[in-house]
Amino acid sequence: MIRFFLGLIAIIFSTTEINADNWILQGNTYNVDTINHIKVGPGTTLTSLRLTGHQNLNIFYTTTDLSNPVIDMRVLKAKNTIYARQEVSGMAMDNDNDSTQFFLGVNADFFNMRKGNSIGSQISNGEPIYVDNNGRTQWAWMTDKQSLMNELKINCIATIGDNIAYLSGVNTVASKNSLTLYSPIYGETTDSVLNASEVIISPIETPITVGKSVKLRVESAPKVGGATSIPSNCYVLSGTDFQGLTINQLKKGEIIEISTSVTLPNGTMIYPNEVVSGYPVILCDGITTDPIDILKHLNGLHPRTAIGNDISGRYLTILIVDGRSNISDGCTSKVLADIMRYVGCDDAINLDGGGSSELYVKNLGICNIPSDGKERTVANGLFAIAKVPIDNKISSIAFAQYQTTLNVGDKYTPIIYGYNKYGILIDTNVKGVKFSCSKSLGKFKNDTLHAKGKGTHILKAHLDKYSASTSITVK
């Protein structure tokens, strides 16, 4: 899939220039050519841009209409394991099922390159996967299908008898005087820690979920030294130093409660279904932020990944800037923020970049050119999903290139995409299509156009009762 789309990119960039415009990014003027603009999923388009000027930049971004009733968002941990890495495409394909289609994905949080754990907190489908309130910023997907970006605090509180204790983290490494919760996603066992006291606990009704107070039963007597097995559908509650004394008082069969909440910096409680970390917020209320003193690499030219939403909250944008190549230089986080504003965002957050920057579309593969030369394994991914069944019947068609520029005498073989009734791309080279155009444009022979007349013309494609059209300009 990757090889196919990279080949298509090469063709597009060498033959087509569409809709030139000018942008001013951090005081420098860029000429902007819209190379392509296609539908890739329910309420979702993919746009590729070529910027020339102070730097040369190739940009790929998707825009999703969140009001589409089948659209939802999901954050996935690689291989559903804290210490693991996986390609974004692999995460999507592993989680595709008969009722949910992972049709769009992007790399997300910064991560430990050696161990594979993400740097910041993550919530998936309402369940805390990794909680470390380390000052990172987060993108949150709310239960009402709105998104926001801020520095969130995830509060996990354990009520043990008459005692109330704040958890230091979820699936994090135990530290001095910490109370930590571990789930099966952490691994088969907890870590060996000499001064850790641990018990196995199981949810009585529902798993630990944001916005709920969950009752759990103690399933084992306290054990000292860590290395406790984490059974399926259970948790391990671990305490070190003073917190270990709390664990040592627990008895098998005892009931405890754990509640999880998420708050904004001003203390307002929110109810996200998905949370993934990035750093920092680069665009806030339409204004580019100044992260110069936050992280040094934000001021260098690198591949970049960002996610943002428009002022109404209806449209979500996922964007990649390619870099570290002779065709695309990469950009700073300030330039990235300006780009996000030009493509319609009011707020945006920077995600992991560099060789991790990769934009995946189902049946197209990776749509940008990763600087590693191939898709990198990453810690987690952010996905747009369609809650619809598998459907491989074509219900609409479209040209792979929405506009094309040719010279007199050029030959052009159109590529036609096929979509199912939900708008998901299911065929990237539909066969049996018939084409029609005016005689002034040229003639078709074996599905190939021989361009003839100068000017702008309409080319039509027909497949049974479905049709599509595109603009062809002949110079």
JSON list of N, CA and C in Angstrom, two decimals, residues 117-166:
[
{"chain": "A", "resi": 117, "resn": "ASN", "atom": "N", "xyz": [7.17, 2.94, 25.69]},
{"chain": "A", "resi": 117, "resn": "ASN", "atom": "CA", "xyz": [6.09, 3.58, 26.46]},
{"chain": "A", "resi": 117, "resn": "ASN", "atom": "C", "xyz": [5.96, 5.03, 26.05]},
{"chain": "A", "resi": 118, "resn": "SER", "atom": "N", "xyz": [4.73, 5.53, 26.05]},
{"chain": "A", "resi": 118, "resn": "SER", "atom": "CA", "xyz": [4.49, 6.93, 25.73]},
{"chain": "A", "resi": 118, "resn": "SER", "atom": "C", "xyz": [4.94, 7.82, 26.88]},
{"chain": "A", "resi": 119, "resn": "ILE", "atom": "N", "xyz": [5.14, 9.10, 26.58]},
{"chain": "A", "resi": 119, "resn": "ILE", "atom": "CA", "xyz": [5.63, 10.04, 27.59]},
{"chain": "A", "resi": 119, "resn": "ILE", "atom": "C", "xyz": [4.49, 10.55, 28.46]},
{"chain": "A", "resi": 120, "resn": "GLY", "atom": "N", "xyz": [3.35, 10.82, 27.84]},
{"chain": "A", "resi": 120, "resn": "GLY", "atom": "CA", "xyz": [2.23, 11.44, 28.55]},
{"chain": "A", "resi": 120, "resn": "GLY", "atom": "C", "xyz": [1.06, 10.50, 28.73]},
{"chain": "A", "resi": 121, "resn": "SER", "atom": "N", "xyz": [0.02, 11.03, 29.35]},
{"chain": "A", "resi": 121, "resn": "SER", "atom": "CA", "xyz": [-1.16, 10.23, 29.71]},
{"chain": "A", "resi": 121, "resn": "SER", "atom": "C", "xyz": [-1.98, 9.83, 28.49]},
{"chain": "A", "resi": 122, "resn": "GLN", "atom": "N", "xyz": [-2.71, 8.72, 28.66]},
{"chain": "A", "resi": 122, "resn": "GLN", "atom": "CA", "xyz": [-3.59, 8.22, 27.60]},
{"chain": "A", "resi": 122, "resn": "GLN", "atom": "C", "xyz": [-4.84, 7.61, 28.22]},
{"chain": "A", "resi": 123, "resn": "ILE", "atom": "N", "xyz": [-5.98, 7.94, 27.62]},
{"chain": "A", "resi": 123, "resn": "ILE", "atom": "CA", "xyz": [-7.26, 7.31, 27.96]},
{"chain": "A", "resi": 123, "resn": "ILE", "atom": "C", "xyz": [-7.83, 6.76, 26.66]},
{"chain": "A", "resi": 124, "resn": "SER", "atom": "N", "xyz": [-8.31, 5.53, 26.69]},
{"chain": "A", "resi": 124, "resn": "SER", "atom": "CA", "xyz": [-8.89, 4.91, 25.50]},
{"chain": "A", "resi": 124, "resn": "SER", "atom": "C", "xyz": [-10.25, 4.32, 25.84]},
{"chain": "A", "resi": 125, "resn": "ASN", "atom": "N", "xyz": [-11.26, 4.76, 25.09]},
{"chain": "A", "resi": 125, "resn": "ASN", "atom": "CA", "xyz": [-12.63, 4.27, 25.29]},
{"chain": "A", "resi": 125, "resn": "ASN", "atom": "C", "xyz": [-13.06, 4.44, 26.75]},
{"chain": "A", "resi": 126, "resn": "GLY", "atom": "N", "xyz": [-12.65, 5.56, 27.35]},
{"chain": "A", "resi": 126, "resn": "GLY", "atom": "CA", "xyz": [-13.04, 5.88, 28.72]},
{"chain": "A", "resi": 126, "resn": "GLY", "atom": "C", "xyz": [-12.19, 5.24, 29.79]},
{"chain": "A", "resi": 127, "resn": "GLU", "atom": "N", "xyz": [-11.25, 4.37, 29.42]},
{"chain": "A", "resi": 127, "resn": "GLU", "atom": "CA", "xyz": [-10.44, 3.66, 30.41]},
{"chain": "A", "resi": 127, "resn": "GLU", "atom": "C", "xyz": [-9.05, 4.28, 30.50]},
{"chain": "A", "resi": 128, "resn": "PRO", "atom": "N", "xyz": [-8.58, 4.61, 31.72]},
{"chain": "A", "resi": 128, "resn": "PRO", "atom": "CA", "xyz": [-7.22, 5.12, 31.84]},
{"chain": "A", "resi": 128, "resn": "PRO", "atom": "C", "xyz": [-6.20, 4.05, 31.51]},
{"chain": "A", "resi": 129, "resn": "ILE", "atom": "N", "xyz": [-5.40, 4.32, 30.47]},
{"chain": "A", "resi": 129, "resn": "ILE", "atom": "CA", "xyz": [-4.38, 3.38, 30.01]},
{"chain": "A", "resi": 129, "resn": "ILE", "atom": "C", "xyz": [-3.04, 3.70, 30.64]},
{"chain": "A", "resi": 130, "resn": "TYR", "atom": "N", "xyz": [-2.73, 4.98, 30.68]},
{"chain": "A", "resi": 130, "resn": "TYR", "atom": "CA", "xyz": [-1.46, 5.44, 31.25]},
{"chain": "A", "resi": 130, "resn": "TYR", "atom": "C", "xyz": [-1.71, 6.81, 31.85]},
{"chain": "A", "resi": 131, "resn": "VAL", "atom": "N", "xyz": [-1.43, 6.97, 33.11]},
{"chain": "A", "resi": 131, "resn": "VAL", "atom": "CA", "xyz": [-1.67, 8.26, 33.77]},
{"chain": "A", "resi": 131, "resn": "VAL", "atom": "C", "xyz": [-0.39, 8.70, 34.45]},
{"chain": "A", "resi": 132, "resn": "ASP", "atom": "N", "xyz": [0.13, 9.84, 33.99]},
{"chain": "A", "resi": 132, "resn": "ASP", "atom": "CA", "xyz": [1.32, 10.46, 34.58]},
{"chain": "A", "resi": 132, "resn": "ASP", "atom": "C", "xyz": [1.15, 11.96, 34.41]},
{"chain": "A", "resi": 133, "resn": "ASN", "atom": "N", "xyz": [0.72, 12.62, 35.46]},
{"chain": "A", "resi": 133, "resn": "ASN", "atom": "CA", "xyz": [0.47, 14.07, 35.39]},
{"chain": "A", "resi": 133, "resn": "ASN", "atom": "C", "xyz": [1.79, 14.83, 35.45]},
{"chain": "A", "resi": 134, "resn": "ASN", "atom": "N", "xyz": [2.51, 14.78, 34.33]},
{"chain": "A", "resi": 134, "resn": "ASN", "atom": "CA", "xyz": [3.88, 15.33, 34.28]},
{"chain": "A", "resi": 134, "resn": "ASN", "atom": "C", "xyz": [3.95, 16.68, 33.61]},
{"chain": "A", "resi": 135, "resn": "GLY", "atom": "N", "xyz": [2.83, 17.37, 33.45]},
{"chain": "A", "resi": 135, "resn": "GLY", "atom": "CA", "xyz": [2.86, 18.71, 32.89]},
{"chain": "A", "resi": 135, "resn": "GLY", "atom": "C", "xyz": [2.74, 18.77, 31.38]},
{"chain": "A", "resi": 136, "resn": "ARG", "atom": "N", "xyz": [2.57, 17.62, 30.72]},
{"chain": "A", "resi": 136, "resn": "ARG", "atom": "CA", "xyz": [2.35, 17.61, 29.28]},
{"chain": "A", "resi": 136, "resn": "ARG", "atom": "C", "xyz": [0.94, 18.09, 28.96]},
{"chain": "A", "resi": 137, "resn": "THR", "atom": "N", "xyz": [0.75, 18.51, 27.71]},
{"chain": "A", "resi": 137, "resn": "THR", "atom": "CA", "xyz": [-0.58, 18.91, 27.27]},
{"chain": "A", "resi": 137, "resn": "THR", "atom": "C", "xyz": [-1.26, 17.73, 26.58]},
{"chain": "A", "resi": 138, "resn": "GLN", "atom": "N", "xyz": [-2.58, 17.79, 26.49]},
{"chain": "A", "resi": 138, "resn": "GLN", "atom": "CA", "xyz": [-3.32, 16.68, 25.92]},
{"chain": "A", "resi": 138, "resn": "GLN", "atom": "C", "xyz": [-4.38, 17.15, 24.92]},
{"chain": "A", "resi": 139, "resn": "TRP", "atom": "N", "xyz": [-4.70, 16.24, 24.00]},
{"chain": "A", "resi": 139, "resn": "TRP", "atom": "CA", "xyz": [-5.89, 16.38, 23.15]},
{"chain": "A", "resi": 139, "resn": "TRP", "atom": "C", "xyz": [-6.93, 15.45, 23.72]},
{"chain": "A", "resi": 140, "resn": "ALA", "atom": "N", "xyz": [-8.14, 15.96, 23.91]},
{"chain": "A", "resi": 140, "resn": "ALA", "atom": "CA", "xyz": [-9.21, 15.16, 24.50]},
{"chain": "A", "resi": 140, "resn": "ALA", "atom": "C", "xyz": [-10.40, 15.11, 23.56]},
{"chain": "A", "resi": 141, "resn": "TRP", "atom": "N", "xyz": [-10.98, 13.94, 23.44]},
{"chain": "A", "resi": 141, "resn": "TRP", "atom": "CA", "xyz": [-12.20, 13.71, 22.66]},
{"chain": "A", "resi": 141, "resn": "TRP", "atom": "C", "xyz": [-13.32, 13.45, 23.65]},
{"chain": "A", "resi": 142, "resn": "MET", "atom": "N", "xyz": [-14.29, 14.37, 23.66]},
{"chain": "A", "resi": 142, "resn": "MET", "atom": "CA", "xyz": [-15.31, 14.36, 24.68]},
{"chain": "A", "resi": 142, "resn": "MET", "atom": "C", "xyz": [-16.46, 13.41, 24.32]},
{"chain": "A", "resi": 143, "resn": "THR", "atom": "N", "xyz": [-17.23, 13.05, 25.34]},
{"chain": "A", "resi": 143, "resn": "THR", "atom": "CA", "xyz": [-18.36, 12.16, 25.11]},
{"chain": "A", "resi": 143, "resn": "THR", "atom": "C", "xyz": [-19.43, 12.81, 24.22]},
{"chain": "A", "resi": 144, "resn": "ASP", "atom": "N", "xyz": [-19.40, 14.15, 24.09]},
{"chain": "A", "resi": 144, "resn": "ASP", "atom": "CA", "xyz": [-20.36, 14.84, 23.23]},
{"chain": "A", "resi": 144, "resn": "ASP", "atom": "C", "xyz": [-19.79, 15.13, 21.84]},
{"chain": "A", "resi": 145, "resn": "LYS", "atom": "N", "xyz": [-18.68, 14.42, 21.47]},
{"chain": "A", "resi": 145, "resn": "LYS", "atom": "CA", "xyz": [-18.05, 14.53, 20.15]},
{"chain": "A", "resi": 145, "resn": "LYS", "atom": "C", "xyz": [-17.46, 15.91, 19.90]},
{"chain": "A", "resi": 146, "resn": "GLN", "atom": "N", "xyz": [-16.96, 16.54, 20.95]},
{"chain": "A", "resi": 146, "resn": "GLN", "atom": "CA", "xyz": [-16.19, 17.77, 20.82]},
{"chain": "A", "resi": 146, "resn": "GLN", "atom": "C", "xyz": [-14.75, 17.46, 21.22]},
{"chain": "A", "resi": 147, "resn": "SER", "atom": "N", "xyz": [-13.81, 18.25, 20.67]},
{"chain": "A", "resi": 147, "resn": "SER", "atom": "CA", "xyz": [-12.41, 18.06, 21.04]},
{"chain": "A", "resi": 147, "resn": "SER", "atom": "C", "xyz": [-11.88, 19.33, 21.70]},
{"chain": "A", "resi": 148, "resn": "LEU", "atom": "N", "xyz": [-10.89, 19.15, 22.58]},
{"chain": "A", "resi": 148, "resn": "LEU", "atom": "CA", "xyz": [-10.24, 20.30, 23.20]},
{"chain": "A", "resi": 148, "resn": "LEU", "atom": "C", "xyz": [-8.78, 19.97, 23.45]},
{"chain": "A", "resi": 149, "resn": "MET", "atom": "N", "xyz": [-7.97, 21.00, 23.64]},
{"chain": "A", "resi": 149, "resn": "MET", "atom": "CA", "xyz": [-6.55, 20.86, 23.90]},
{"chain": "A", "resi": 149, "resn": "MET", "atom": "C", "xyz": [-6.16, 21.70, 25.10]},
{"chain": "A", "resi": 150, "resn": "ASN", "atom": "N", "xyz": [-5.54, 21.05, 26.09]},
{"chain": "A", "resi": 150, "resn": "ASN", "atom": "CA", "xyz": [-5.16, 21.78, 27.30]},
{"chain": "A", "resi": 150, "resn": "ASN", "atom": "C", "xyz": [-4.26, 20.88, 28.14]},
{"chain": "A", "resi": 151, "resn": "GLU", "atom": "N", "xyz": [-3.75, 21.41, 29.22]},
{"chain": "A", "resi": 151, "resn": "GLU", "atom": "CA", "xyz": [-3.01, 20.59, 30.17]},
{"chain": "A", "resi": 151, "resn": "GLU", "atom": "C", "xyz": [-4.02, 20.01, 31.16]},
{"chain": "A", "resi": 152, "resn": "LEU", "atom": "N", "xyz": [-4.32, 18.75, 30.98]},
{"chain": "A", "resi": 152, "resn": "LEU", "atom": "CA", "xyz": [-5.35, 18.10, 31.78]},
{"chain": "A", "resi": 152, "resn": "LEU", "atom": "C", "xyz": [-4.73, 17.39, 32.98]},
{"chain": "A", "resi": 153, "resn": "LYS", "atom": "N", "xyz": [-5.51, 17.28, 34.05]},
{"chain": "A", "resi": 153, "resn": "LYS", "atom": "CA", "xyz": [-5.11, 16.49, 35.20]},
{"chain": "A", "resi": 153, "resn": "LYS", "atom": "C", "xyz": [-6.07, 15.33, 35.35]},
{"chain": "A", "resi": 154, "resn": "ILE", "atom": "N", "xyz": [-5.51, 14.12, 35.35]},
{"chain": "A", "resi": 154, "resn": "ILE", "atom": "CA", "xyz": [-6.32, 12.92, 35.51]},
{"chain": "A", "resi": 154, "resn": "ILE", "atom": "C", "xyz": [-6.19, 12.47, 36.95]},
{"chain": "A", "resi": 155, "resn": "ASN", "atom": "N", "xyz": [-7.30, 12.53, 37.67]},
{"chain": "A", "resi": 155, "resn": "ASN", "atom": "CA", "xyz": [-7.31, 12.24, 39.10]},
{"chain": "A", "resi": 155, "resn": "ASN", "atom": "C", "xyz": [-7.88, 10.85, 39.35]},
{"chain": "A", "resi": 156, "resn": "CYS", "atom": "N", "xyz": [-7.09, 9.97, 39.94]},
{"chain": "A", "resi": 156, "resn": "CYS", "atom": "CA", "xyz": [-7.55, 8.64, 40.32]},
{"chain": "A", "resi": 156, "resn": "CYS", "atom": "C", "xyz": [-7.48, 8.55, 41.84]},
{"chain": "A", "resi": 157, "resn": "ILE", "atom": "N", "xyz": [-8.62, 8.33, 42.47]},
{"chain": "A", "resi": 157, "resn": "ILE", "atom": "CA", "xyz": [-8.71, 8.34, 43.93]},
{"chain": "A", "resi": 157, "resn": "ILE", "atom": "C", "xyz": [-9.19, 6.98, 44.42]},
{"chain": "A", "resi": 158, "resn": "ALA", "atom": "N", "xyz": [-8.46, 6.42, 45.38]},
{"chain": "A", "resi": 158, "resn": "ALA", "atom": "CA", "xyz": [-8.85, 5.14, 45.98]},
{"chain": "A", "resi": 158, "resn": "ALA", "atom": "C", "xyz": [-9.43, 5.40, 47.37]},
{"chain": "A", "resi": 159, "resn": "THR", "atom": "N", "xyz": [-10.61, 4.84, 47.60]},
{"chain": "A", "resi": 159, "resn": "THR", "atom": "CA", "xyz": [-11.23, 4.90, 48.92]},
{"chain": "A", "resi": 159, "resn": "THR", "atom": "C", "xyz": [-11.11, 3.52, 49.56]},
{"chain": "A", "resi": 160, "resn": "ILE", "atom": "N", "xyz": [-10.32, 3.44, 50.62]},
{"chain": "A", "resi": 160, "resn": "ILE", "atom": "CA", "xyz": [-10.03, 2.18, 51.28]},
{"chain": "A", "resi": 160, "resn": "ILE", "atom": "C", "xyz": [-10.48, 2.31, 52.73]},
{"chain": "A", "resi": 161, "resn": "GLY", "atom": "N", "xyz": [-11.65, 1.76, 53.03]},
{"chain": "A", "resi": 161, "resn": "GLY", "atom": "CA", "xyz": [-12.22, 1.95, 54.36]},
{"chain": "A", "resi": 161, "resn": "GLY", "atom": "C", "xyz": [-12.52, 3.42, 54.59]},
{"chain": "A", "resi": 162, "resn": "ASP", "atom": "N", "xyz": [-11.95, 3.97, 55.66]},
{"chain": "A", "resi": 162, "resn": "ASP", "atom": "CA", "xyz": [-12.14, 5.40, 55.96]},
{"chain": "A", "resi": 162, "resn": "ASP", "atom": "C", "xyz": [-11.05, 6.27, 55.36]},
{"chain": "A", "resi": 163, "resn": "ASN", "atom": "N", "xyz": [-10.11, 5.65, 54.65]},
{"chain": "A", "resi": 163, "resn": "ASN", "atom": "CA", "xyz": [-8.97, 6.39, 54.09]},
{"chain": "A", "resi": 163, "resn": "ASN", "atom": "C", "xyz": [-9.20, 6.72, 52.62]},
{"chain": "A", "resi": 164, "resn": "ILE", "atom": "N", "xyz": [-8.78, 7.90, 52.23]},
{"chain": "A", "resi": 164, "resn": "ILE", "atom": "CA", "xyz": [-8.83, 8.33, 50.82]},
{"chain": "A", "resi": 164, "resn": "ILE", "atom": "C", "xyz": [-7.41, 8.65, 50.38]},
{"chain": "A", "resi": 165, "resn": "ALA", "atom": "N", "xyz": [-7.00, 8.05, 49.25]},
{"chain": "A", "resi": 165, "resn": "ALA", "atom": "CA", "xyz": [-5.63, 8.25, 48.77]},
{"chain": "A", "resi": 165, "resn": "ALA", "atom": "C", "xyz": [-5.64, 8.52, 47.28]},
{"chain": "A", "resi": 166, "resn": "TYR", "atom": "N", "xyz": [-4.79, 9.46, 46.86]},
{"chain": "A", "resi": 166, "resn": "TYR", "atom": "CA", "xyz": [-4.64, 9.76, 45.43]},
{"chain": "A", "resi": 166, "resn": "TYR", "atom": "C", "xyz": [-3.61, 8.81, 44.83]}
]
